[in-house]
Coordinates of C-alpha atoms in Angstrom, one line a residue:
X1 CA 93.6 -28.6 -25.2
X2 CA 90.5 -29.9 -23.6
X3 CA 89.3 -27.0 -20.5
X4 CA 87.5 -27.3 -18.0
X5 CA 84.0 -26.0 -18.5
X6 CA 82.1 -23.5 -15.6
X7 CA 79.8 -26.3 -14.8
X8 CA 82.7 -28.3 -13.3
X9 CA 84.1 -25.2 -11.1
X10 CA 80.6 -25.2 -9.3
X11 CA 80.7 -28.5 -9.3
X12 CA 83.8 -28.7 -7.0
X13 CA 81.9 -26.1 -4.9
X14 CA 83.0 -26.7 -1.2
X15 CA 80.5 -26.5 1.6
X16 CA 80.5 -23.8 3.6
X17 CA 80.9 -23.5 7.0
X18 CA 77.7 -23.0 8.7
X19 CA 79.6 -22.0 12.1
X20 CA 82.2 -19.3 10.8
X21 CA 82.4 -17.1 13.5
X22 CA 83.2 -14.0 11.3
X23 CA 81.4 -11.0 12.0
X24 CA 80.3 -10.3 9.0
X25 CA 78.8 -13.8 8.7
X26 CA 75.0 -12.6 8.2
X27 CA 76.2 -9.1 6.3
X28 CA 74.1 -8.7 3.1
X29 CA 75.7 -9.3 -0.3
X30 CA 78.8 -6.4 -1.2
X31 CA 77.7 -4.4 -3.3
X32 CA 80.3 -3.4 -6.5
X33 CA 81.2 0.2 -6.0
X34 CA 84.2 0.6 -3.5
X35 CA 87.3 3.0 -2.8
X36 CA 89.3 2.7 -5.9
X37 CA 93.0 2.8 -5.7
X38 CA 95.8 4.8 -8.5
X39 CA 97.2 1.3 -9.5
X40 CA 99.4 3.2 -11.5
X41 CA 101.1 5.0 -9.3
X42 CA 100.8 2.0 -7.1
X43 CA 102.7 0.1 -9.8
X44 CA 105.6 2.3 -10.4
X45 CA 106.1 2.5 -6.4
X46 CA 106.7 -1.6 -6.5
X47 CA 108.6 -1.1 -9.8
X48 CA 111.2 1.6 -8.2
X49 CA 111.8 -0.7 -5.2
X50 CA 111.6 -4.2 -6.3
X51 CA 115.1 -6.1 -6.0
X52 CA 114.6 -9.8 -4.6
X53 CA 113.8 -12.6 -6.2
X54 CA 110.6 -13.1 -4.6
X55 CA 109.1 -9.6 -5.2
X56 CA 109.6 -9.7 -9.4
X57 CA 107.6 -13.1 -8.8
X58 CA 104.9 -11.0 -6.9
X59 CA 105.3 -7.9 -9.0
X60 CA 105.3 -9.8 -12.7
X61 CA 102.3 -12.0 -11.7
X62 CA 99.9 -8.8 -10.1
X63 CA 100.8 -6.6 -13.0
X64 CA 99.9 -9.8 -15.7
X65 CA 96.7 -10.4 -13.3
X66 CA 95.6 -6.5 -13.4
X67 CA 97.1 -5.2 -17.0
X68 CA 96.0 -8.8 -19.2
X69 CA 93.7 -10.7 -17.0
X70 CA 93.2 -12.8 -20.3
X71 CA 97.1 -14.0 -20.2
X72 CA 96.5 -14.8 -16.4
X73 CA 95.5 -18.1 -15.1
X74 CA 92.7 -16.7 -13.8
X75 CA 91.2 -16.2 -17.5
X76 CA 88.6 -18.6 -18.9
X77 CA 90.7 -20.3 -21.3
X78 CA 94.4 -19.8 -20.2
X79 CA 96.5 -22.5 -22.5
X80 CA 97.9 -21.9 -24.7
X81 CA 98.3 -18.2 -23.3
X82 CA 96.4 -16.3 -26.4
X83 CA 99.7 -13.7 -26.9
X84 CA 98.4 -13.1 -29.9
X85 CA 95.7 -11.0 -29.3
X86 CA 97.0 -9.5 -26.3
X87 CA 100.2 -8.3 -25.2
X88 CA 102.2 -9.3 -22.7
X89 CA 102.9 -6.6 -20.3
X90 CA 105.7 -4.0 -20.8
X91 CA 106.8 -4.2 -17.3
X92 CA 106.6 -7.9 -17.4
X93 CA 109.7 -7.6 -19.9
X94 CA 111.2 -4.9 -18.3
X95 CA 111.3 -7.3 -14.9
X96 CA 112.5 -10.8 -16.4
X97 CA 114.9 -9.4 -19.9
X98 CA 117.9 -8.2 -17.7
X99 CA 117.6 -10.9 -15.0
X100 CA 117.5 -13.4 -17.4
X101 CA 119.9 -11.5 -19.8
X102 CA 122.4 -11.5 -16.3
X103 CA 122.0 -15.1 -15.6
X104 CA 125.5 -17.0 -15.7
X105 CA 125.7 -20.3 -18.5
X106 CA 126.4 -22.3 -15.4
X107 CA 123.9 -20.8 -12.5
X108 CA 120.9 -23.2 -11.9
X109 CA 118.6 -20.9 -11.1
X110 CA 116.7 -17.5 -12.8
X111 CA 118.5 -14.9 -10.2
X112 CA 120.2 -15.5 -6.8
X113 CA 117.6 -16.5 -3.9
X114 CA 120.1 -15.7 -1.2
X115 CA 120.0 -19.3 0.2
X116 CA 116.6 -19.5 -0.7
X117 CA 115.5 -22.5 -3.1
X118 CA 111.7 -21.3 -4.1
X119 CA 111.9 -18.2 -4.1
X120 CA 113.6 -17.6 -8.1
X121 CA 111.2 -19.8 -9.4
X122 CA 108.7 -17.4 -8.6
X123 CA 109.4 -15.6 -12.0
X124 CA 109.1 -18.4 -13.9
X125 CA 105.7 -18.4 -15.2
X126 CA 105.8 -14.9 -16.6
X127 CA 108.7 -16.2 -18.0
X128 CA 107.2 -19.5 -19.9
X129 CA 104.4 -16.6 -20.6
X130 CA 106.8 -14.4 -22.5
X131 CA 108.6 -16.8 -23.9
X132 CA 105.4 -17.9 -26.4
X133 CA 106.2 -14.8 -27.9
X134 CA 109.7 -14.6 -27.7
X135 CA 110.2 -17.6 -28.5
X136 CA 113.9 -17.6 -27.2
X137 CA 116.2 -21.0 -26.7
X138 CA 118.6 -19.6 -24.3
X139 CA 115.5 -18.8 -22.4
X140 CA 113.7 -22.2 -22.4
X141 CA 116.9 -23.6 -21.1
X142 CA 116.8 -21.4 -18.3
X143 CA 113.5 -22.7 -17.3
X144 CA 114.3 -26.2 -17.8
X145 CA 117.4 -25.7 -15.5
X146 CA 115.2 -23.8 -12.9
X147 CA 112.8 -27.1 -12.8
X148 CA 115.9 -29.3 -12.8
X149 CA 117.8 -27.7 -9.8
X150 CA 114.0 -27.9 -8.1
X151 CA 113.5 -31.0 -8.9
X152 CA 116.5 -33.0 -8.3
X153 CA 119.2 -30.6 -6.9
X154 CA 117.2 -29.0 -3.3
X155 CA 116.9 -31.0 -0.5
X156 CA 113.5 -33.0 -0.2
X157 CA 112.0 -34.6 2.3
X158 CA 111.2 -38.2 2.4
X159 CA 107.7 -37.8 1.6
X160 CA 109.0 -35.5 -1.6
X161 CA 108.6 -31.8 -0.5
X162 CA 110.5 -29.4 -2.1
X163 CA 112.6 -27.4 0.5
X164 CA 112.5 -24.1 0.8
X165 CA 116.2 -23.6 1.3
X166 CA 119.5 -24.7 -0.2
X167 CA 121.2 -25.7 2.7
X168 CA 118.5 -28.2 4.3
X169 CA 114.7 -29.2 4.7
X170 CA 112.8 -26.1 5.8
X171 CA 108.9 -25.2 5.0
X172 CA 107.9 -22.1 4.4
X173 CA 104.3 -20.7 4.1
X174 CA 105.6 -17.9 1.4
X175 CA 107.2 -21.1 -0.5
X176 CA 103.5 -22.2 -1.7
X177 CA 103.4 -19.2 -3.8
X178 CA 106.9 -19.4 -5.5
X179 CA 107.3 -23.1 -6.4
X180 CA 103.7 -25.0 -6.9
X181 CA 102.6 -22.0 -9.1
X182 CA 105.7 -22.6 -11.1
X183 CA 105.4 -26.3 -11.5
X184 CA 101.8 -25.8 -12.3
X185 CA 102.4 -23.5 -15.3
X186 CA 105.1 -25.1 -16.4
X187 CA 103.0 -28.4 -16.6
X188 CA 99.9 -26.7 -18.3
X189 CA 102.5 -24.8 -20.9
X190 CA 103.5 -28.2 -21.4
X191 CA 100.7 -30.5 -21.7
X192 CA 101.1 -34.4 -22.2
X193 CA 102.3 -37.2 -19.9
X194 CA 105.4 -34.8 -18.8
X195 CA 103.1 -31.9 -18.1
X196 CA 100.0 -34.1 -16.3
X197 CA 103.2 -35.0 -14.0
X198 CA 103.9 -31.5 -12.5
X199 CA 100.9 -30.3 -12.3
X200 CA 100.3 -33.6 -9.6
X201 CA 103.8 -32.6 -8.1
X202 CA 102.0 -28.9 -7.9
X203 CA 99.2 -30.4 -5.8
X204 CA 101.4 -32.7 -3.9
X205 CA 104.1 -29.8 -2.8
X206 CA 100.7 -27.9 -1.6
X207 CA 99.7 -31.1 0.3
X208 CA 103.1 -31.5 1.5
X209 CA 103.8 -28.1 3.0
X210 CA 100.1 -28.0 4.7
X211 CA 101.2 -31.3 6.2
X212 CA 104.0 -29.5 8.1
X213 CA 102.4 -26.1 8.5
X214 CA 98.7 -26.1 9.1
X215 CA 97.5 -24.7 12.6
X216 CA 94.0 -27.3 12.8
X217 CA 93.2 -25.5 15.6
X218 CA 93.4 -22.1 14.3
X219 CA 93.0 -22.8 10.6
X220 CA 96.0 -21.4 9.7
X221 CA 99.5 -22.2 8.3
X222 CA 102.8 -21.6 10.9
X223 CA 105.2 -19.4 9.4
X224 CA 108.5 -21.8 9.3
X225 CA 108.8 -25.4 10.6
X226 CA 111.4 -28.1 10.2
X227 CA 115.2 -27.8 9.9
X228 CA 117.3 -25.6 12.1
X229 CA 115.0 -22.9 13.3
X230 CA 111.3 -22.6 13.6
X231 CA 109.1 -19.3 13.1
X232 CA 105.9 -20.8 14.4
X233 CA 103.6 -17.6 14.3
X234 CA 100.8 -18.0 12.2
X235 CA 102.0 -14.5 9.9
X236 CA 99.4 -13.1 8.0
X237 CA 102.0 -12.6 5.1
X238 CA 102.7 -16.6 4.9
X239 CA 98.9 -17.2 4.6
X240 CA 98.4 -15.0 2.1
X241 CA 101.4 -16.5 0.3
X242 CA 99.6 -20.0 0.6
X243 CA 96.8 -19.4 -0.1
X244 CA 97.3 -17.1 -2.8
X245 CA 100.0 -19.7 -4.3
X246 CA 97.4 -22.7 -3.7
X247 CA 94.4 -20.3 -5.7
X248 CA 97.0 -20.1 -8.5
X249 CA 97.6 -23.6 -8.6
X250 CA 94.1 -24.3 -9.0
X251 CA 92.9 -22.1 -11.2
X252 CA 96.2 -23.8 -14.0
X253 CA 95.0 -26.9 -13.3
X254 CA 91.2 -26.1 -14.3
X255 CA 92.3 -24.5 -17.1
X256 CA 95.0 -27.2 -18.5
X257 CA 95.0 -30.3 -20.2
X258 CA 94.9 -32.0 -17.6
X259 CA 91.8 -31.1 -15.8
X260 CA 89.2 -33.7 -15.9
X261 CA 92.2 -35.8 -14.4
X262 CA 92.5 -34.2 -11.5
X263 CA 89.4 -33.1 -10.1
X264 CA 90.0 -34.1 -6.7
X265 CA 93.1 -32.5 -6.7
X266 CA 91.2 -29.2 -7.7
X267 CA 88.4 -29.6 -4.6
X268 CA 91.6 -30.7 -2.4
X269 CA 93.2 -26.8 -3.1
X270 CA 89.6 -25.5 -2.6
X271 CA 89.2 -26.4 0.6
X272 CA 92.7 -26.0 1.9
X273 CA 92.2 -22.2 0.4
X274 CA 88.8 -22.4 2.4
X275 CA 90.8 -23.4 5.7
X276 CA 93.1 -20.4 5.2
X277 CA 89.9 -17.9 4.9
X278 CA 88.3 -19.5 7.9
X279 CA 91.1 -18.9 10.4
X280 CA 91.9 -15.4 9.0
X281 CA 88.9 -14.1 9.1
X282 CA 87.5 -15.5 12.1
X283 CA 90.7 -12.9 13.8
X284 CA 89.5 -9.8 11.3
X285 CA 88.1 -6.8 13.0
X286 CA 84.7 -5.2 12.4
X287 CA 86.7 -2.6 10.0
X288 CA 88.5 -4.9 8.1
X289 CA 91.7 -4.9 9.8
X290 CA 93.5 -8.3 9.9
X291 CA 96.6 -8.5 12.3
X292 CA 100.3 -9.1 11.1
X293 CA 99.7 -12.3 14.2
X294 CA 96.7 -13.2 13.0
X295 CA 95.4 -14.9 16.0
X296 CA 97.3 -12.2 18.8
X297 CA 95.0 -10.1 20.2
X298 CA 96.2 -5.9 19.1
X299 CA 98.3 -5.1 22.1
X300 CA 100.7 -8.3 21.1
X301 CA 100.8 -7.5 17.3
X302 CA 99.5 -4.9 14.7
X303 CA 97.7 -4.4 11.2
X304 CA 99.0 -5.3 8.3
X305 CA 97.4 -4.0 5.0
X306 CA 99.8 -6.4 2.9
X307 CA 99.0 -9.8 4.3
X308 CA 95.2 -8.6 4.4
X309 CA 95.5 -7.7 0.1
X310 CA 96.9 -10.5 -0.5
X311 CA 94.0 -13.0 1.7
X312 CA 91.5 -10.8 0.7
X313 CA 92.9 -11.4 -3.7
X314 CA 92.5 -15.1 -2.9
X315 CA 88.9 -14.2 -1.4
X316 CA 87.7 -13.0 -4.2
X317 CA 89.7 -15.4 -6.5
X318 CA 88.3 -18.4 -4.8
X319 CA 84.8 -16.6 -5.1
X320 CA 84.9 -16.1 -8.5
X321 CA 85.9 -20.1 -9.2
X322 CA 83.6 -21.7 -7.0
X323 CA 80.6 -19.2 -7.4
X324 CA 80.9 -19.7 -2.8
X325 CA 80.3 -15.9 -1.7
X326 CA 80.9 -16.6 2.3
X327 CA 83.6 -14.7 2.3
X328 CA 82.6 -11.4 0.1
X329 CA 81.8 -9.4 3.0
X330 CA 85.1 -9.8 4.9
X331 CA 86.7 -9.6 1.5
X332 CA 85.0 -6.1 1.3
X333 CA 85.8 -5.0 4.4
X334 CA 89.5 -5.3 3.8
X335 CA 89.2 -3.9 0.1
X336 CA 88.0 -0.9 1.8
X337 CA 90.4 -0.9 4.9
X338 CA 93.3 -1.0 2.9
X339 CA 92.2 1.7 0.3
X340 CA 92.5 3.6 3.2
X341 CA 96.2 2.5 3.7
X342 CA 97.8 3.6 0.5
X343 CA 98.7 7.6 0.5
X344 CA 97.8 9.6 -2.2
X345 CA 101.4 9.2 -3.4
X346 CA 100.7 5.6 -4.1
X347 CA 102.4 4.3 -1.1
X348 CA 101.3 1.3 1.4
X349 CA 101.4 1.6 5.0
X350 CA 100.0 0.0 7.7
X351 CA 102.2 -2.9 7.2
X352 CA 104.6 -5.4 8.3
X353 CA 108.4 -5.2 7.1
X354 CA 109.0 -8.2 5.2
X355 CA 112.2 -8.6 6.0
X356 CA 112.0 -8.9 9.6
X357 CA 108.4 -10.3 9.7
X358 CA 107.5 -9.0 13.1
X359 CA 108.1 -5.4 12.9
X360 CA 105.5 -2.6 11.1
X361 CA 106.8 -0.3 8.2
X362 CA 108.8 2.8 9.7
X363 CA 109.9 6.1 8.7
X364 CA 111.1 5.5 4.5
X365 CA 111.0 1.8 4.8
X366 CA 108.5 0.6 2.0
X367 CA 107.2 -2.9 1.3
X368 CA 108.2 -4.2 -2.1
X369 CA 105.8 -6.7 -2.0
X370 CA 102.8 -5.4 -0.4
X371 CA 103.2 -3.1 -3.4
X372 CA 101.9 -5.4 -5.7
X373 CA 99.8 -7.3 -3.3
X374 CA 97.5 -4.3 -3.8
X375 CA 97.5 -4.8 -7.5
X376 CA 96.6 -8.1 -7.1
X377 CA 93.9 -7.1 -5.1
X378 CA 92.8 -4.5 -7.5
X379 CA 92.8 -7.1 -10.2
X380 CA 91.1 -10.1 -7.8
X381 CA 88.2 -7.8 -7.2
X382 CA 87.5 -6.5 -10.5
X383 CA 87.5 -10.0 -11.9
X384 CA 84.9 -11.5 -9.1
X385 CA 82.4 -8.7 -9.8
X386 CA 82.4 -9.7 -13.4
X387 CA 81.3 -13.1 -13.2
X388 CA 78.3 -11.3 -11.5

């Protein structure tokens, strides 16, 4: 399959902003020792107390992105996914064998999203992933019925964007990083006419939910608009979905078939990434710290450690494509802050419950997620400084 080579990634280098107000705007280039982190303890911790269908999406992806960076999309040359010569996680399997094992002939998606229409998919490339190797039939049917209920069964809206729930046409910020990644990989895997097609629809979702979610003033994305109920807080937690998903969805185009095609697709998901970046660090404090409202000032909100991995992984992600370093030092600052947030048990604190979006972590109360946010982080890191 033809890839795309590192001259076009700096080619489809976006400008940077010459005003950013960040504080660490004129802060001399990070340097590559920091605070490292027990990302196996870190690990198990997300493993013990992942259950939803989101967090295996967020858990299977980090541990891919830290344990085989080659299998991720992030590697030079991801399709086909060289299983081969490398292995695809242990805890990868251990996350998608039972749920998939468990799925009913006639259910339409991987594992119940609890009203939820994005959030199984999020599973589904480390599925497609392990299924080169395993090379299972029930499997690839599961998959294609995932796509199918996405595609044809959710409720869109008239412009084509994928809802976020069953029951009617919501948008959700954390949606960018279940679906579009899905479509994506399931596109490159693919390849051809069919596969060209979903990676477009990848872009287009991402285009679609910025449409309805994207703060201009602020540079950010709103939580939760359209249907019933509204969450219009700019959460640091949906950014980092978005942009995280959108940084996903970029890198499977570059490294797919597909990819001299759809170049202006690829600077499109730079610069929206760019636009997240912008508006969360112009809010981050001198130490890092990067608030669960990202534009409320601290007496109105609080810090969030999970939200700020997960920006800060698509920092250094974007970094690493485009060769653009603006952002390194406020990426640093964060990598540092929150290696200050996880206990020497492995734990993350400092950070929002994600099930109530507005509340910090209290008493036993862990965050599934921001579990594996870290690991991402880890991983996003460690792969910027080597392109060094």
């Amino acid at each position: 399959m033809a890839r795309l080579s590192a001259t076009i990634a700096f080619a489809l280098l976006s400008v940077a902003d010459a005003a950013n107000p960040s504080p660490f705007r004129h802060g001399k280039h990070a340097r590559a020792g920091a605070p490292s982190f027990n990302t196996d303890l870190i690990k198990q911790n997300a493993i013990s107390i992942t259950n939803q269908s989101w967090e295996y999406g967020a858990l299977t992806q980090a541990v891919i992105e830290l344990e085989t960076p080659e299998l991720s999309v992030f590697s030079f040359a991801p399709f086909p996914p060289r299983t081969l010569l490398h292995a695809v996680p242990d805890a990868v399997w251990n996350v998608i064998t039972p749920i998939l094992d468990a799925e009913q002939p006639d259910a339409f998606a991987f594992i119940d999203g609890a009203g939820a229409a994005g959030d199984p998919s999020a599973i589904g490339p480390a599925v497609l992933l392990a299924n080169t190797v395993a090379k299972n039939k029930t499997w690839a049917y599961d998959v294609q019925k995932q796509l199918n209920h996405l595609l044809y069964d959710v409720p869109h809206s008239p412009e084509g964007a994928i809802s976020q729930r069953e029951s009617e046409v919501q948008y959700w910020a954390d949606a960018v990083y279940m679906m579009p990644p899905f479509l994506a990989y399931w596109g490159a895997i693919t390849g051809g006419k069919n596969g060209t097609e979903q990676l477009k629809n990848a872009h287009l979702q991402c285009k679609l939910y910025r449409e309805a979610l994207f703060d201009a003033d602020e540079s950010l994305w709103h939580h939760i608009e359209g249907g019933s109920w509204q969450l219009h807080s700019l959460w640091a937690t949906g950014n980092a979905w978005a942009a995280m998903g959108m940084v996903r969805v970029l890198a499977t185009i570059r490294g797919s078939h597909a990819a001299w095609e759809l170049k202006s697709e690829q600077q499109d998901l730079i610069d929206w990434v760019n636009e997240i970046l912008k508006g969360s660090y112009k809010y981050q404090t001198s130490n890092g710290t990067i608030f669960n409202d990202i534009n409320l000032p601290e007496n109105q909100t609080f810090a969030d450690a999970a939200g700020n991995s997960l920006i800060t992984a698509a920092a250094y992600r974007l970094a690493a494509i485009t060769g653009d370093k603006t952002y390194i030092p406020n990426a640093e600052a964060s990598y540092e802050l929150v290696s200050q947030s996880v206990d020497e048990e492995g734990w993350l604190n400092h950070a929002v419950n994600p099930l109530t979006f507005d509340t910090p972590l209290t008493g036993d109360i862990r965050s599934p997620e921001g579990q594996s946010f870290v690991l991402s982080l880890v991983a996003a890191r460690k792969a910027y400084y080597q392109t060094l």
